XYZ file of C-alpha atoms in Angstrom:
284
model
C -295.638 39.016 -274.169
C -297.599 40.711 -276.654
C -299.138 43.492 -274.383
C -296.800 45.675 -272.567
C -296.017 44.698 -269.021
C -298.099 41.396 -268.996
C -294.798 40.170 -267.883
C -293.959 36.826 -266.129
C -294.462 37.015 -262.496
C -296.713 35.101 -260.361
C -300.303 35.196 -259.421
C -301.518 33.429 -256.389
C -303.569 31.169 -258.500
C -300.885 30.455 -260.863
C -298.915 27.052 -261.627
C -299.230 23.511 -261.067
C -296.237 23.032 -258.826
C -293.772 22.599 -261.708
C -293.321 18.937 -260.981
C -291.889 18.252 -264.414
C -290.998 14.694 -265.183
C -287.202 14.015 -265.505
C -286.193 16.701 -262.933
C -283.796 15.533 -260.222
C -286.006 14.491 -257.080
C -284.858 15.242 -253.665
C -286.117 14.429 -250.262
C -288.992 15.733 -248.287
C -287.812 16.451 -244.801
C -291.199 16.218 -242.786
C -292.672 19.547 -244.303
C -290.310 21.857 -242.488
C -289.925 24.608 -245.092
C -286.289 25.558 -244.028
C -285.237 21.883 -244.290
C -286.991 21.427 -247.433
C -285.208 24.264 -249.121
C -281.809 22.965 -247.979
C -282.772 19.468 -249.347
C -283.759 21.021 -252.592
C -280.317 22.644 -252.682
C -280.731 26.212 -251.870
C -277.059 27.335 -250.853
C -276.293 29.304 -247.675
C -274.749 32.687 -248.723
C -276.098 32.426 -252.405
C -278.496 34.644 -254.438
C -282.075 33.424 -255.067
C -284.642 34.786 -257.457
C -288.086 33.378 -256.349
C -291.390 33.294 -258.100
C -293.962 31.856 -255.524
C -297.655 31.080 -255.509
C -298.499 30.066 -251.825
C -302.164 29.043 -252.314
C -301.305 25.282 -252.715
C -298.343 25.108 -250.571
C -300.250 25.807 -247.138
C -297.454 28.124 -246.180
C -297.877 31.735 -245.024
C -295.865 34.480 -246.761
C -294.008 35.342 -243.446
C -293.117 31.703 -242.779
C -291.599 31.023 -246.250
C -289.871 34.289 -245.945
C -288.322 33.348 -242.546
C -287.321 29.975 -244.135
C -285.700 31.556 -247.083
C -283.713 34.106 -245.053
C -282.612 31.373 -242.523
C -281.393 29.251 -245.357
C -279.650 31.882 -247.284
C -278.034 33.126 -244.125
C -276.668 36.779 -243.510
C -274.486 36.718 -246.507
C -277.213 35.651 -248.975
C -279.694 37.739 -251.034
C -283.407 37.021 -251.839
C -284.772 38.552 -254.908
C -288.458 38.634 -256.126
C -290.317 40.252 -258.967
C -292.262 43.443 -257.836
C -293.905 44.175 -261.264
C -296.543 46.792 -261.508
C -298.319 45.960 -264.984
C -301.324 48.254 -263.651
C -298.989 51.136 -264.393
C -299.442 51.206 -268.289
C -302.017 52.169 -270.964
C -302.272 49.026 -272.976
C -301.479 46.032 -270.574
C -304.616 43.624 -269.608
C -304.195 44.595 -266.123
C -304.557 48.202 -266.829
C -307.505 47.606 -269.393
C -309.097 45.461 -266.719
C -309.020 48.313 -264.372
C -310.096 50.887 -266.871
C -313.062 48.596 -267.698
C -314.376 48.817 -264.292
C -313.947 52.617 -263.997
C -317.019 54.810 -264.418
C -315.005 57.495 -265.932
C -312.059 55.856 -268.024
C -310.517 59.168 -268.997
C -310.740 60.364 -265.399
C -309.187 57.170 -264.230
C -306.308 57.501 -266.652
C -305.546 61.172 -265.680
C -305.541 60.224 -261.905
C -303.343 57.231 -262.227
C -300.610 57.722 -259.565
C -296.945 57.621 -260.488
C -294.655 54.680 -259.763
C -292.952 55.024 -256.247
C -290.437 52.253 -255.573
C -290.991 52.867 -251.866
C -294.921 52.831 -251.830
C -296.298 51.366 -254.861
C -297.589 47.679 -254.347
C -297.269 44.806 -256.701
C -300.579 43.052 -256.037
C -300.239 40.625 -258.877
C -296.970 39.237 -257.965
C -298.422 37.204 -254.909
C -297.971 37.480 -251.096
C -294.250 36.429 -250.767
C -293.360 39.266 -253.314
C -295.414 41.899 -251.268
C -294.085 40.662 -248.136
C -290.518 40.922 -249.299
C -291.231 44.359 -250.764
C -292.543 45.708 -247.362
C -290.052 44.236 -245.068
C -287.699 46.587 -243.291
C -284.403 46.678 -245.303
C -285.708 45.734 -248.710
C -284.335 47.466 -251.769
C -286.415 48.100 -254.790
C -285.271 48.858 -258.387
C -286.618 51.680 -260.111
C -288.292 50.619 -263.346
C -292.004 51.610 -263.196
C -293.392 48.471 -264.589
C -290.848 45.672 -264.010
C -289.109 46.287 -260.818
C -287.477 43.807 -258.563
C -287.301 43.825 -254.733
C -284.402 42.210 -252.632
C -283.453 41.505 -249.202
C -279.971 40.659 -248.009
C -276.208 41.389 -248.313
C -276.175 42.310 -252.039
C -279.658 43.677 -252.355
C -278.500 47.273 -253.126
C -275.893 46.095 -255.363
C -278.250 44.010 -257.459
C -281.128 46.664 -257.521
C -279.076 49.531 -258.603
C -279.151 51.230 -262.051
C -282.454 49.586 -263.310
C -282.954 52.005 -266.361
C -286.541 53.280 -266.873
C -286.416 52.166 -270.413
C -284.984 48.660 -269.905
C -287.330 45.856 -268.741
C -284.826 43.079 -268.552
C -281.894 43.687 -270.602
C -278.428 44.891 -269.786
C -279.467 47.847 -267.646
C -281.892 45.636 -265.575
C -280.742 43.437 -262.307
C -280.817 40.131 -264.365
C -277.246 40.422 -265.750
C -276.013 41.115 -262.041
C -277.819 38.100 -261.127
C -276.436 35.958 -263.701
C -272.920 37.206 -262.971
C -273.416 36.277 -259.307
C -274.478 32.589 -260.395
C -277.828 33.253 -258.752
C -280.378 30.336 -258.763
C -284.223 30.683 -259.683
C -286.707 28.969 -257.396
C -290.211 28.294 -258.817
C -292.605 27.614 -255.788
C -295.745 25.888 -256.888
C -295.656 27.602 -260.368
C -294.280 26.674 -263.645
C -291.718 27.805 -266.355
C -294.463 30.144 -267.918
C -293.496 32.615 -265.219
C -289.694 32.411 -265.356
C -288.522 35.921 -265.639
C -284.884 34.908 -266.568
C -286.171 33.704 -269.736
C -286.925 37.255 -270.849
C -283.325 38.265 -270.710
C -282.701 35.686 -273.358
C -284.998 37.790 -275.612
C -282.658 40.538 -275.606
C -279.905 38.241 -277.361
C -282.275 37.933 -280.385
C -280.755 39.881 -283.315
C -282.247 42.239 -284.748
C -284.154 42.848 -281.523
C -287.804 43.609 -282.039
C -288.939 46.564 -280.154
C -292.287 48.322 -279.232
C -293.437 51.331 -277.397
C -294.471 51.211 -273.646
C -295.938 54.016 -271.436
C -295.942 54.355 -267.720
C -296.821 56.948 -265.074
C -293.778 58.401 -263.323
C -292.511 61.474 -261.365
C -290.111 63.688 -263.311
C -287.147 65.599 -261.856
C -289.451 68.428 -260.624
C -291.626 65.877 -258.910
C -294.593 66.287 -261.293
C -296.543 63.122 -262.571
C -296.760 62.334 -266.193
C -296.731 59.671 -268.814
C -293.239 58.298 -269.780
C -293.081 56.818 -273.269
C -290.077 54.458 -274.131
C -288.897 52.046 -276.707
C -287.932 48.497 -275.407
C -287.796 44.726 -276.617
C -291.142 43.539 -277.637
C -291.476 40.892 -274.875
C -293.358 37.547 -275.487
C -293.856 34.947 -272.582
C -296.244 32.840 -274.818
C -293.655 30.139 -275.236
C -292.118 29.941 -271.964
C -293.666 26.844 -270.808
C -292.449 25.091 -273.910
C -289.079 26.394 -273.344
C -289.197 25.141 -269.650
C -290.262 21.591 -270.922
C -287.279 21.405 -273.056
C -284.907 22.557 -270.345
C -282.389 19.641 -269.606
C -283.393 17.839 -266.622
C -279.764 17.789 -265.358
C -280.000 21.315 -264.511
C -283.238 21.241 -262.503
C -283.842 19.937 -258.815
C -287.417 19.224 -257.739
C -288.726 18.696 -254.305
C -291.577 19.516 -251.858
C -292.183 22.775 -250.117
C -295.007 22.907 -247.767
C -297.826 21.057 -249.519
C -296.617 22.120 -253.078
C -293.616 21.477 -255.155
C -290.656 23.522 -256.072
C -288.021 23.632 -258.730
C -284.511 25.076 -258.519
C -282.062 25.679 -261.273
C -278.966 27.978 -262.184
C -280.203 31.250 -263.817
C -277.181 31.196 -266.279
C -278.339 27.661 -267.519
C -281.816 28.649 -267.928
C -280.886 31.746 -269.999
C -278.585 30.020 -272.150
C -280.956 27.341 -272.959
C -283.651 29.994 -273.513
C -281.568 31.722 -275.950
C -280.665 28.665 -277.935
C -284.278 27.663 -277.990
C -285.522 31.048 -279.196
C -283.010 31.050 -281.898
C -283.977 27.708 -283.110
C -287.947 27.937 -282.640
C -288.955 31.501 -282.929
C -289.682 33.110 -286.242
C -286.963 35.394 -287.771
C -287.733 38.947 -286.290
C -286.251 40.201 -289.677
C -289.193 38.777 -291.674
């Protein structure tokens, strides 16, 4: 990621199904999404981070959400990215909006502050927005890279997302790793695998940059919040995924599309090792 908050999420048009050669194939139980998820290996009572583009699957967001919750069961937890790259002053999503505004300065001055209960995440796809708006959902507090969750451990995973930390130690990702969560990519590829961002925080020295977002302060007033965090870059995520050992990945059908399932811990460990070997040394 070069521009702030052009982070890996899911657009409805994204992805080719992630049907990568060498991944472990599993059965296709007659197109029933809950049965397909079970055949893929989604565990009852587990924690699942889902990136989904539904356009090629033929599935409605409510149907897939019901299937995911059925398979995970009452003790499972579903997590999705609920990113808001529009809440920025340099991201491509923000610049596109400004470019269409009759008065860019007035548009910027009138930008609404992030509200975890109300701010939509239109770029993340229909499933993410359905999860975010489902009664009982919990959303983390980051104004640009929040997550939303449903289930038994939703509040535990979403708490404490620091405003100056996209995907590092003060984000939900380390708690998902500690919980041995799995990542499910639905009709998208590894280029949107948010878990890889956590590996970027293992780089030493950590390259940083400035980010800005609109938030409400302690008095309730809206204003621009400026902070320093890792200089994120998802430009090589597809290559990192292509080199991810096939033994960690299960591949199968979901609706009319494809899906990949893998452990988040293995993905992060692989990405960290890959970055250390292949990315330029940030010290030079």
